[in-house]
């Protein structure tokens, strides 16, 4: 009996481990500069992860651009079309910046306005460590929610995007002169 129970407990633990691994969802951003794959952290940022996945599954990111690119800081996208029109979004989500994740190089986080609970579809990828964006260090006391990490394309695609020549377009600064388009965003199997 004990042997059977031990095997069952081990199988259950293994199953839970497999389920946990399966829950670490990945999203592929196919861009005009190459592919970026991000692994989401639903455990530490459940609202932000669910929100991002809803936009991916709805096709919201398809045809959007990286509209704000600042070398040695971050690349931001997910909300504007190439003609700098902002796409309609769902209602904003609550800030989850106190989740233990830091704005380190290679992490993906939710962009927002001065209102800490204003994140919708726009996101950014940190191209260096930006601890001043974490809740513990933020001037506004709230910070920006990290919800995943780039697992493919950081040293190639993101590095290429961050050095794109930029200028002003339709009143927006730091816009790449040649549009860097997210042609498709897909959930990885």
C-alpha positions as a Markdown table, in Angstrom:
| # | Residue | x | y | z |
|---|---|---|---|---|
| 1 | Unk | 0.0 | 0.0 | 0.0 |
| 2 | Unk | 2.7 | 2.4 | 0.9 |
| 3 | Unk | 4.6 | 1.8 | -2.3 |
| 4 | Unk | 1.4 | 2.5 | -4.3 |
| 5 | Unk | 0.7 | 5.6 | -2.2 |
| 6 | Unk | 4.3 | 6.9 | -2.7 |
| 7 | Unk | 4.0 | 6.3 | -6.5 |
| 8 | Unk | 0.7 | 8.1 | -6.6 |
| 9 | Unk | 2.0 | 11.0 | -4.5 |
| 10 | Unk | 5.1 | 11.3 | -6.8 |
| 11 | Unk | 2.8 | 11.1 | -9.9 |
| 12 | Unk | 0.6 | 13.8 | -8.4 |
| 13 | Unk | 3.6 | 16.0 | -7.6 |
| 14 | Unk | 5.0 | 15.5 | -11.1 |
| 15 | Unk | 1.6 | 16.3 | -12.6 |
| 16 | Unk | 1.4 | 19.5 | -10.6 |
| 17 | Unk | 4.9 | 20.4 | -11.8 |
| 18 | Unk | 3.9 | 19.7 | -15.4 |
| 19 | Unk | 0.7 | 21.8 | -15.0 |
| 20 | Unk | 2.8 | 24.6 | -13.5 |
| 21 | Unk | 5.2 | 24.5 | -16.4 |
| 22 | Unk | 2.4 | 24.5 | -18.9 |
| 23 | Unk | 1.0 | 27.6 | -17.2 |
| 24 | Unk | 4.2 | 29.5 | -18.1 |
| 25 | Unk | 2.6 | 30.8 | -21.3 |
| 26 | Unk | 4.8 | 32.2 | -24.2 |
| 27 | Unk | 3.8 | 34.7 | -26.8 |
| 28 | Unk | 5.6 | 35.2 | -30.1 |
| 29 | Unk | 5.7 | 38.7 | -31.5 |
| 30 | Unk | 6.5 | 38.5 | -35.2 |
| 31 | Unk | 7.9 | 41.9 | -36.2 |
| 32 | Unk | 9.3 | 43.5 | -39.3 |
| 33 | Unk | 12.7 | 43.3 | -37.4 |
| 34 | Unk | 12.4 | 39.6 | -36.5 |
| 35 | Unk | 10.7 | 37.5 | -33.8 |
| 36 | Unk | 10.6 | 38.2 | -30.1 |
| 37 | Unk | 9.3 | 35.5 | -27.7 |
| 38 | Unk | 8.2 | 36.5 | -24.2 |
| 39 | Unk | 7.4 | 34.1 | -21.4 |
| 40 | Unk | 4.6 | 35.4 | -19.1 |
| 41 | Unk | 4.5 | 35.2 | -15.3 |
| 42 | Unk | 0.8 | 34.5 | -14.5 |
| 43 | Unk | 1.7 | 33.5 | -11.0 |
| 44 | Unk | 3.2 | 36.9 | -10.0 |
| 45 | Unk | 1.2 | 39.1 | -12.4 |
| 46 | Unk | -2.1 | 37.3 | -13.1 |
| 47 | Unk | -4.2 | 40.4 | -14.2 |
| 48 | Unk | -1.5 | 41.7 | -16.5 |
| 49 | Unk | -0.8 | 38.3 | -18.0 |
| 50 | Unk | -4.5 | 37.6 | -18.6 |
| 51 | Unk | -5.0 | 41.1 | -20.0 |
| 52 | Unk | -2.0 | 40.7 | -22.4 |
| 53 | Unk | -3.2 | 37.3 | -23.5 |
| 54 | Unk | -6.7 | 38.6 | -24.2 |
| 55 | Unk | -5.2 | 41.3 | -26.5 |
| 56 | Unk | -3.0 | 38.7 | -28.2 |
| 57 | Unk | -5.9 | 36.3 | -28.8 |
| 58 | Unk | -8.1 | 39.1 | -30.1 |
| 59 | Unk | -5.5 | 40.1 | -32.7 |
| 60 | Unk | -5.1 | 43.6 | -31.2 |
| 61 | Unk | -1.3 | 43.7 | -31.6 |
| 62 | Unk | -1.4 | 42.7 | -35.3 |
| 63 | Unk | -0.4 | 45.7 | -37.3 |
| 64 | Unk | 0.7 | 47.8 | -34.3 |
| 65 | Unk | 4.2 | 49.3 | -34.1 |
| 66 | Unk | 6.9 | 50.0 | -31.6 |
| 67 | Unk | 6.1 | 53.7 | -31.4 |
| 68 | Unk | 8.5 | 54.8 | -28.7 |
| 69 | Unk | 12.1 | 53.6 | -28.8 |
| 70 | Unk | 14.8 | 54.9 | -26.5 |
| 71 | Unk | 18.2 | 53.3 | -26.7 |
| 72 | Unk | 19.6 | 52.5 | -23.2 |
| 73 | Unk | 16.0 | 52.6 | -21.7 |
| 74 | Unk | 13.2 | 50.6 | -23.4 |
| 75 | Unk | 11.1 | 49.9 | -26.5 |
| 76 | Unk | 7.3 | 50.5 | -26.3 |
| 77 | Unk | 4.6 | 49.2 | -28.5 |
| 78 | Unk | 1.2 | 47.6 | -28.7 |
| 79 | Unk | -1.1 | 50.5 | -29.1 |
| 80 | Unk | -0.4 | 52.6 | -32.2 |
| 81 | Unk | -0.8 | 51.9 | -35.9 |
| 82 | Unk | 1.9 | 53.0 | -38.4 |
| 83 | Unk | 0.0 | 56.2 | -39.0 |
| 84 | Unk | 0.2 | 56.9 | -35.2 |
| 85 | Unk | -3.5 | 56.3 | -34.5 |
| 86 | Unk | -4.1 | 54.7 | -31.2 |
| 87 | Unk | -6.2 | 51.5 | -31.3 |
| 88 | Unk | -9.3 | 51.2 | -29.1 |
| 89 | Unk | -8.7 | 49.2 | -25.9 |
| 90 | Unk | -10.7 | 47.5 | -23.1 |
| 91 | Unk | -10.9 | 49.2 | -19.7 |
| 92 | Unk | -7.7 | 49.5 | -17.8 |
| 93 | Unk | -6.4 | 47.0 | -15.2 |
| 94 | Unk | -5.1 | 47.3 | -11.7 |
| 95 | Unk | -1.4 | 47.9 | -11.1 |
| 96 | Unk | 0.5 | 44.8 | -10.0 |
| 97 | Unk | 3.9 | 46.4 | -9.6 |
| 98 | Unk | 4.5 | 45.1 | -6.1 |
| 99 | Unk | 4.7 | 41.5 | -7.3 |
| 100 | Unk | 8.4 | 40.9 | -6.7 |
| 101 | Unk | 9.4 | 41.2 | -10.3 |
| 102 | Unk | 11.8 | 44.0 | -11.3 |
| 103 | Unk | 12.2 | 46.1 | -14.4 |
| 104 | Unk | 15.4 | 44.4 | -15.4 |
| 105 | Unk | 16.9 | 44.1 | -18.9 |
| 106 | Unk | 14.8 | 41.8 | -21.0 |
| 107 | Unk | 11.6 | 42.0 | -19.0 |
| 108 | Unk | 8.3 | 43.0 | -20.4 |
| 109 | Unk | 6.0 | 45.4 | -18.5 |
| 110 | Unk | 2.8 | 47.3 | -18.8 |
| 111 | Unk | 2.9 | 50.9 | -20.0 |
| 112 | Unk | 0.6 | 53.3 | -18.3 |
| 113 | Unk | -0.2 | 57.0 | -17.8 |
| 114 | Unk | 0.3 | 59.0 | -14.5 |
| 115 | Unk | -2.6 | 57.0 | -13.1 |
| 116 | Unk | -1.1 | 53.8 | -11.7 |
| 117 | Unk | -4.2 | 51.8 | -12.6 |
| 118 | Unk | -4.4 | 52.9 | -16.3 |
| 119 | Unk | -2.6 | 50.1 | -18.1 |
| 120 | Unk | -4.5 | 48.7 | -21.1 |
| 121 | Unk | -2.7 | 47.2 | -24.2 |
| 122 | Unk | 0.6 | 49.1 | -24.4 |
| 123 | Unk | 3.7 | 47.4 | -23.1 |
| 124 | Unk | 7.4 | 47.9 | -23.1 |
| 125 | Unk | 10.6 | 45.8 | -23.0 |
| 126 | Unk | 13.4 | 47.0 | -20.8 |
| 127 | Unk | 16.7 | 47.2 | -22.8 |
| 128 | Unk | 18.7 | 47.8 | -19.6 |
| 129 | Unk | 18.0 | 47.5 | -15.8 |
| 130 | Unk | 15.5 | 50.2 | -14.9 |
| 131 | Unk | 15.0 | 49.8 | -11.1 |
| 132 | Unk | 13.6 | 53.3 | -10.8 |
| 133 | Unk | 10.4 | 51.9 | -12.5 |
| 134 | Unk | 9.9 | 49.4 | -9.7 |
| 135 | Unk | 7.3 | 50.2 | -7.1 |
| 136 | Unk | 9.8 | 50.4 | -4.3 |
| 137 | Unk | 11.8 | 53.1 | -6.1 |
| 138 | Unk | 9.2 | 54.9 | -8.2 |
| 139 | Unk | 8.6 | 58.6 | -7.6 |
| 140 | Unk | 4.9 | 58.1 | -7.6 |
| 141 | Unk | 5.1 | 55.1 | -5.2 |
| 142 | Unk | 3.4 | 52.8 | -7.6 |
| 143 | Unk | 5.8 | 51.7 | -10.3 |
| 144 | Unk | 5.2 | 49.7 | -13.5 |
| 145 | Unk | 4.1 | 46.1 | -13.6 |
| 146 | Unk | 6.5 | 43.6 | -14.9 |
| 147 | Unk | 4.7 | 40.5 | -16.2 |
| 148 | Unk | 7.3 | 38.4 | -18.1 |
| 149 | Unk | 10.6 | 38.1 | -19.8 |
| 150 | Unk | 12.0 | 37.9 | -23.3 |
| 151 | Unk | 13.3 | 34.4 | -23.9 |
| 152 | Unk | 14.1 | 34.6 | -27.6 |
| 153 | Unk | 15.2 | 37.6 | -29.7 |
| 154 | Unk | 16.6 | 39.8 | -26.9 |
| 155 | Unk | 20.2 | 39.9 | -28.2 |
| 156 | Unk | 19.2 | 40.1 | -31.8 |
| 157 | Unk | 15.8 | 41.6 | -32.5 |
| 158 | Unk | 15.3 | 43.9 | -29.4 |
| 159 | Unk | 19.0 | 45.1 | -29.7 |
| 160 | Unk | 18.3 | 46.0 | -33.3 |
| 161 | Unk | 15.0 | 47.8 | -32.5 |
| 162 | Unk | 16.5 | 49.9 | -29.7 |
| 163 | Unk | 19.1 | 51.5 | -32.0 |
| 164 | Unk | 16.6 | 52.4 | -34.7 |
| 165 | Unk | 16.9 | 56.1 | -35.8 |
| 166 | Unk | 14.0 | 58.0 | -34.3 |
| 167 | Unk | 12.2 | 61.4 | -34.7 |
| 168 | Unk | 9.0 | 63.1 | -34.1 |
| 169 | Unk | 5.8 | 62.0 | -35.8 |
| 170 | Unk | 2.3 | 63.4 | -35.2 |
| 171 | Unk | 3.5 | 65.0 | -32.0 |
| 172 | Unk | 5.0 | 61.9 | -30.6 |
| 173 | Unk | 8.8 | 61.7 | -29.8 |
| 174 | Unk | 11.2 | 58.8 | -30.2 |
| 175 | Unk | 9.2 | 57.2 | -33.0 |
| 176 | Unk | 11.3 | 55.0 | -35.4 |
| 177 | Unk | 11.7 | 56.8 | -38.7 |
| 178 | Unk | 11.0 | 53.4 | -40.4 |
| 179 | Unk | 8.0 | 51.7 | -38.8 |
| 180 | Unk | 8.8 | 48.6 | -36.8 |
| 181 | Unk | 5.6 | 46.6 | -37.1 |
| 182 | Unk | 4.3 | 43.8 | -35.0 |
| 183 | Unk | 2.8 | 41.9 | -37.9 |
| 184 | Unk | 1.4 | 39.1 | -35.7 |
| 185 | Unk | 1.2 | 38.2 | -32.0 |
| 186 | Unk | 0.5 | 34.5 | -31.3 |
| 187 | Unk | 0.3 | 32.3 | -28.2 |
| 188 | Unk | 2.9 | 29.6 | -28.4 |
| 189 | Unk | 1.7 | 26.0 | -28.0 |
